[in-house]
PDB file of C-alpha atoms and ligand atoms in Angstrom:
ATOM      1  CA  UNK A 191      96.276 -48.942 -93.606  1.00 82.00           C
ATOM      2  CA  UNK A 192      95.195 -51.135 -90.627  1.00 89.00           C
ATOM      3  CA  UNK A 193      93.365 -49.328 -88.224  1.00 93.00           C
ATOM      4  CA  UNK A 194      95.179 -49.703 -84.784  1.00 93.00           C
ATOM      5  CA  UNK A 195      93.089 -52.652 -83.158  1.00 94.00           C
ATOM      6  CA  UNK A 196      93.811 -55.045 -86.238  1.00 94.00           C
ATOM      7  CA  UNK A 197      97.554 -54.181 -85.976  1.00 94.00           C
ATOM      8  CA  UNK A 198      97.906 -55.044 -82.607  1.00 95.00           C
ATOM      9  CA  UNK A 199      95.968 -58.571 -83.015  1.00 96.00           C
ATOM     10  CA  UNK A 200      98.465 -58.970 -86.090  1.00 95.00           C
ATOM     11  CA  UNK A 201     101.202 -58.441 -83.497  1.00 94.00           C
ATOM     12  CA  UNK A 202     100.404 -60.519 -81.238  1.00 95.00           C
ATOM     13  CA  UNK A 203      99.559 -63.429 -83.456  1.00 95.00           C
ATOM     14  CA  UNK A 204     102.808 -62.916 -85.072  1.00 93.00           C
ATOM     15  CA  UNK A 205     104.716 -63.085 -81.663  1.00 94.00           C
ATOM     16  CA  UNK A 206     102.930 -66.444 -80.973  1.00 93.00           C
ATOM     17  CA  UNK A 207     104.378 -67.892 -83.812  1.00 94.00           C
ATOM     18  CA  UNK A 208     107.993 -69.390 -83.939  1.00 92.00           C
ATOM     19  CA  UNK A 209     107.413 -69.325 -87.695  1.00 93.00           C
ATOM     20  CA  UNK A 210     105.677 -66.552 -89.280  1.00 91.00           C
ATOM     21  CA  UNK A 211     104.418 -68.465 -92.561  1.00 92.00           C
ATOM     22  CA  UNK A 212     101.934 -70.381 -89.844  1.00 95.00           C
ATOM     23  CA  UNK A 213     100.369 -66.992 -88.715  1.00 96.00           C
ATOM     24  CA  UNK A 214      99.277 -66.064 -92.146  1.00 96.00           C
ATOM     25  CA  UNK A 215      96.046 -67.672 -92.830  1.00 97.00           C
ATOM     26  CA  UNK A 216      94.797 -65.890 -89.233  1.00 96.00           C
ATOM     27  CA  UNK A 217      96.817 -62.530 -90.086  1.00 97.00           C
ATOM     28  CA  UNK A 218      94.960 -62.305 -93.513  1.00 97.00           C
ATOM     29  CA  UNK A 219      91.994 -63.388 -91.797  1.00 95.00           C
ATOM     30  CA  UNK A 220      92.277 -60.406 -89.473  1.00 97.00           C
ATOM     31  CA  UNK A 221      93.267 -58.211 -92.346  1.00 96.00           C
ATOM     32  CA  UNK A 222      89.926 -58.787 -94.661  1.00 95.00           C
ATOM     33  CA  UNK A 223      88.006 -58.382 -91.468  1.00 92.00           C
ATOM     34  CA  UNK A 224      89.235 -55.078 -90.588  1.00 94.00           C
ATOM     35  CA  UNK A 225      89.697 -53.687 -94.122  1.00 93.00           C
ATOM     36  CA  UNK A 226      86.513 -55.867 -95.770  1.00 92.00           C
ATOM     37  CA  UNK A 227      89.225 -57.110 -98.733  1.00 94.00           C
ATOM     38  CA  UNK A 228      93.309 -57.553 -99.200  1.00 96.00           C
ATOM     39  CA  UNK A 229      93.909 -54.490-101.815  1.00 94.00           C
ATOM     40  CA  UNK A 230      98.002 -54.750-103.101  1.00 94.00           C
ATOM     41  CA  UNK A 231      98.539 -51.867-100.416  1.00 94.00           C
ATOM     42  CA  UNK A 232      97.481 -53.958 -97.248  1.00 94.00           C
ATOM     43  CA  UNK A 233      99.129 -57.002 -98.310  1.00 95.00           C
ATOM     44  CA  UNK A 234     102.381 -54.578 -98.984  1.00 95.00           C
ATOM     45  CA  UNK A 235     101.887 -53.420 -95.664  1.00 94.00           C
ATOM     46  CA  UNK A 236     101.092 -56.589 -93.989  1.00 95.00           C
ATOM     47  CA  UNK A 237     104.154 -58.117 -95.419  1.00 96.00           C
ATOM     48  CA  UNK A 238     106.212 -55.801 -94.229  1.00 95.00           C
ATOM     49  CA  UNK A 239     105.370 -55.856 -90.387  1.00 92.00           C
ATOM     50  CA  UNK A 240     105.272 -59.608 -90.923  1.00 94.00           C
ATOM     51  CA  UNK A 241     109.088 -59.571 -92.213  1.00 93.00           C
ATOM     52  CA  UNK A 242     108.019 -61.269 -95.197  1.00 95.00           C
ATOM     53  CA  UNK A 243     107.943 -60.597 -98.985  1.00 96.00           C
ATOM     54  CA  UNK A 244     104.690 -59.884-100.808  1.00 96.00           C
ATOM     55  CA  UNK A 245     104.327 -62.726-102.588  1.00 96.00           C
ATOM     56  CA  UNK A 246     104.094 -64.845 -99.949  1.00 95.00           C
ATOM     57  CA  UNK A 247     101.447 -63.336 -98.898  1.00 96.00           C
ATOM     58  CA  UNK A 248      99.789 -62.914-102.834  1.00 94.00           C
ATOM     59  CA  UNK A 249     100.113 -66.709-103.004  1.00 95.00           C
ATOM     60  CA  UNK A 250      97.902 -67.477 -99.842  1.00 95.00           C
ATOM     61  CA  UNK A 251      95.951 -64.763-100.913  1.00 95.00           C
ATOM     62  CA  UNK A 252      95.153 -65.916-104.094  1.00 94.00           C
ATOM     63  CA  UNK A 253      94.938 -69.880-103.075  1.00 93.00           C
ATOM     64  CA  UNK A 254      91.708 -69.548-100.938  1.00 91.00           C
ATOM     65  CA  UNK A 255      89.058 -68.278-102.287  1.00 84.00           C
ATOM     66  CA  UNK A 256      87.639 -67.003 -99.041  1.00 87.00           C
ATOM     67  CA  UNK A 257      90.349 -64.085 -99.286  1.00 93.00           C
ATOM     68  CA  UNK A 258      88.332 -61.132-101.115  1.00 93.00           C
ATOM     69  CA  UNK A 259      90.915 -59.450-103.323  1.00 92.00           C
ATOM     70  CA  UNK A 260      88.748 -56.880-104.873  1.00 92.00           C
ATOM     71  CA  UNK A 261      86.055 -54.556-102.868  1.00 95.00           C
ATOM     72  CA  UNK A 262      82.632 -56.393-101.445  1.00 96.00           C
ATOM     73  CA  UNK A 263      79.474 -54.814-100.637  1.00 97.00           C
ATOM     74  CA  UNK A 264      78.384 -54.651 -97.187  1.00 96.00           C
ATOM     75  CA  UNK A 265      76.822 -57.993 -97.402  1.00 97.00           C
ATOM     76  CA  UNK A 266      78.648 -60.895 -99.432  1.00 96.00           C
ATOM     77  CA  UNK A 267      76.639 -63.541-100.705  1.00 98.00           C
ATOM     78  CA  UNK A 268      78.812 -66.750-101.503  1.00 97.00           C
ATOM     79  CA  UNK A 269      76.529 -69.356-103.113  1.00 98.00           C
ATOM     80  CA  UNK A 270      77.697 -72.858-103.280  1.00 98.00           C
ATOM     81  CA  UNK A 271      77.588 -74.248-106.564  1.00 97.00           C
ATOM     82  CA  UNK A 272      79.119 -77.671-106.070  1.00 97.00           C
ATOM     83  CA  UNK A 273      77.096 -81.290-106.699  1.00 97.00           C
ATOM     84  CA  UNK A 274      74.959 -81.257-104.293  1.00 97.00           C
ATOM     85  CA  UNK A 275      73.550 -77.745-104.168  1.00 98.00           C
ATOM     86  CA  UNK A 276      73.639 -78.104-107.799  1.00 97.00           C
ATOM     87  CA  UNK A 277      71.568 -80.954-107.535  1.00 98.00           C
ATOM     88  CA  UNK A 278      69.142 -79.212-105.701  1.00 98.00           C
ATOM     89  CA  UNK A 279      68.590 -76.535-107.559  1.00 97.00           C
ATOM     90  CA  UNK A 280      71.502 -73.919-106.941  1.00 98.00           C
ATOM     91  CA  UNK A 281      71.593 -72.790-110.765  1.00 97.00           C
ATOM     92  CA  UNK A 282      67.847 -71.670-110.407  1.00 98.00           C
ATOM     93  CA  UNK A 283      68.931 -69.991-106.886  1.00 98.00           C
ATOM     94  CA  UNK A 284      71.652 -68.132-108.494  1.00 98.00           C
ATOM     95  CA  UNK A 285      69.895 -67.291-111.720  1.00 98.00           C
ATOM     96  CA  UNK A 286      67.101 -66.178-109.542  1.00 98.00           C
ATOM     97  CA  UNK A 287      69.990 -64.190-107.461  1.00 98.00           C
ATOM     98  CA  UNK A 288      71.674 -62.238-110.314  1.00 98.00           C
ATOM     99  CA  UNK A 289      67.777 -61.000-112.229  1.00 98.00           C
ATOM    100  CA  UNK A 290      66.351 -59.814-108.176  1.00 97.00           C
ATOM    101  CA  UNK A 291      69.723 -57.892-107.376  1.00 98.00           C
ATOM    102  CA  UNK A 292      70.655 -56.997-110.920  1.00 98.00           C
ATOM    103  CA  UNK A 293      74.195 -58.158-110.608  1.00 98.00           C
ATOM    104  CA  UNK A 294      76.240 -61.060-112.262  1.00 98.00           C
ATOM    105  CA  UNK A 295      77.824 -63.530-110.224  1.00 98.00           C
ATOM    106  CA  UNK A 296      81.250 -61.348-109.111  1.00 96.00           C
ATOM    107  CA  UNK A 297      79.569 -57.962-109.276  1.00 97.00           C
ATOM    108  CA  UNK A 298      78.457 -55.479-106.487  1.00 98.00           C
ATOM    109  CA  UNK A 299      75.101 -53.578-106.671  1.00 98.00           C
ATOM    110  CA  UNK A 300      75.597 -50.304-107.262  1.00 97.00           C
ATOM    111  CA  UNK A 301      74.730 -48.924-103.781  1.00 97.00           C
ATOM    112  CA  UNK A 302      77.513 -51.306-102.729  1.00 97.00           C
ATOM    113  CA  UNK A 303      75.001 -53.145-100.408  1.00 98.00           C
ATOM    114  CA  UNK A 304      75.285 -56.831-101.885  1.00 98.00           C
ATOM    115  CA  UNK A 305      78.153 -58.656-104.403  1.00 98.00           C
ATOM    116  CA  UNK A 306      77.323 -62.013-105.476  1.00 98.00           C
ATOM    117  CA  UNK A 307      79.677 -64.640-105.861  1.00 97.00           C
ATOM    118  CA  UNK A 308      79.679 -68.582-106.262  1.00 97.00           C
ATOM    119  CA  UNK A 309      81.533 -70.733-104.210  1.00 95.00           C
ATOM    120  CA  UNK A 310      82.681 -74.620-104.087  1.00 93.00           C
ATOM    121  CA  UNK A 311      81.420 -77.030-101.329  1.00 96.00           C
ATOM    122  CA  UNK A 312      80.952 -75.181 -97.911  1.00 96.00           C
ATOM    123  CA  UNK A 313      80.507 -78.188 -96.256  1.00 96.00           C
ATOM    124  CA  UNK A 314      76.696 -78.333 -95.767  1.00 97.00           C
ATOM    125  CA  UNK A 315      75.551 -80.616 -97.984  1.00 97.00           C
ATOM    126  CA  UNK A 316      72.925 -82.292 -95.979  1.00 97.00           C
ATOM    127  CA  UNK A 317      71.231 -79.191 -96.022  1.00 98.00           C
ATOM    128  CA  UNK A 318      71.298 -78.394 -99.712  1.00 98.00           C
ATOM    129  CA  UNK A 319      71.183 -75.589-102.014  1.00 98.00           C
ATOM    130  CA  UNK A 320      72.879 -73.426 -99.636  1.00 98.00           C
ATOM    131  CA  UNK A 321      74.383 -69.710 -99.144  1.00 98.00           C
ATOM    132  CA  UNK A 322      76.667 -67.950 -96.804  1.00 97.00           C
ATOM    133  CA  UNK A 323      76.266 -64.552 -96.381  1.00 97.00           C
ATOM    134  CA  UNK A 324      78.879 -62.990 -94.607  1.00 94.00           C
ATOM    135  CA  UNK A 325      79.621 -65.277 -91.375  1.00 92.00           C
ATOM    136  CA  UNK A 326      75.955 -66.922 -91.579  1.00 97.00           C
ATOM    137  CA  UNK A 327      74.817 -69.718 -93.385  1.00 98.00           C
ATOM    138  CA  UNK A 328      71.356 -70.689 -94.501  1.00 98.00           C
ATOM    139  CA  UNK A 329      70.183 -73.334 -95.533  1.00 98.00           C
ATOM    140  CA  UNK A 330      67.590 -75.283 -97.719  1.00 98.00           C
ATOM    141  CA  UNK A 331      66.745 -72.397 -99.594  1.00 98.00           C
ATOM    142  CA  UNK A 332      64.084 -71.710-102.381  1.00 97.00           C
ATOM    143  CA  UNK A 333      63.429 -68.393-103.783  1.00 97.00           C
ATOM    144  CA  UNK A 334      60.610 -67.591-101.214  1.00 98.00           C
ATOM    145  CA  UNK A 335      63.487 -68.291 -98.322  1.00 98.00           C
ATOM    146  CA  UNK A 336      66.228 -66.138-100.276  1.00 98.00           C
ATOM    147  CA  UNK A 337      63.209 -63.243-100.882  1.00 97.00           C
ATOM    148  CA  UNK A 338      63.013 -63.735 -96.383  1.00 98.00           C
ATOM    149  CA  UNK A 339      66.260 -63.469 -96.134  1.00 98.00           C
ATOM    150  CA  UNK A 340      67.221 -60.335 -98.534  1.00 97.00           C
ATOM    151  CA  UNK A 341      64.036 -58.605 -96.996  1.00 97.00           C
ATOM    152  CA  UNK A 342      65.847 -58.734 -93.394  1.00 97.00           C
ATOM    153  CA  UNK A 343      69.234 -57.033 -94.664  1.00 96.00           C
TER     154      UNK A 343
HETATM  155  S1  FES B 294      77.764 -79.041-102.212  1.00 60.01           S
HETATM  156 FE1  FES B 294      76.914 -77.230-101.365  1.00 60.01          FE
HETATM  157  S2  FES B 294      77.456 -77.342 -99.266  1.00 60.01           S
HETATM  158 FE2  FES B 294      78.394 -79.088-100.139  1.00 60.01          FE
END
């Protein structure tokens, strides 16, 4: 269930739009932020206020990988594993990843405080091997960087 504040930003995005279907990126957007993921019973319900079937909404859903359809952990780390992180060393980043948290890639830690995921390009390949975590990115990471940047979580 949405809390109240997400409902009312769904609203009003939905009012802006002549068409519905061009809301729904934003809406889901909205969604995952207040609920931290798009379980089958937030999509039901977000379909429903939006007029719309379910499946629209699945199919978006599903398309973008940025849409979490399972539970995260309070921080998500998305590490890209396209060329040119790979060619800098990603694989050793991620390997390094799954043996510090004890996770594989697409698993949570059991105190639900970090899931691990990899991702394609994230657009910040100049700056390669990369992660996002949550909203942030950083950058030109090695394991001393990633040990920084876990320690400050
Ligand atoms: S390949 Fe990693 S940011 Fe583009």
């Amino acid at each position: 269930m949405l809390t109240s504040g997400a409902r009312e930003k769904v609203e009003k995005l939905i009012a802006c739009h002549p068409k519905k279907e061009a809301a729904l990126l934003r809406v889901l957007h909205i969604v995952q932020q207040d609920q931290g993921y798009l379980s089958p019973e937030t999509i039901a319900s977000v379909a429903d206020l939006m007029g719309m079937p379910a499946i629209k909404l699945y199919e978006v859903a599903t398309f973008y990988t940025l849409y979490n359809k399972k539970p995260v952990g309070k921080y998500l780390i998305q590490v890209c594993a396209n060329l040119s992180c790979s060619l800098m060393g990603a694989d050793n980043l991620i390997r390094y990843l799954k043996d510090r948290l004890g996770v594989q890639v697409g698993e949570t830690t059991p105190d639900n405080k970090f899931t691990l995921v990899t991702v394609q390009c994230l657009g910040s390949c100049g700056t390669a091997p990369m992660m996002q975590i949550n909203d942030q990115y950083y950058e030109k990471l090695d394991e001393a960087r990633i040990e920084q940047i876990l320690a400050s979580l």
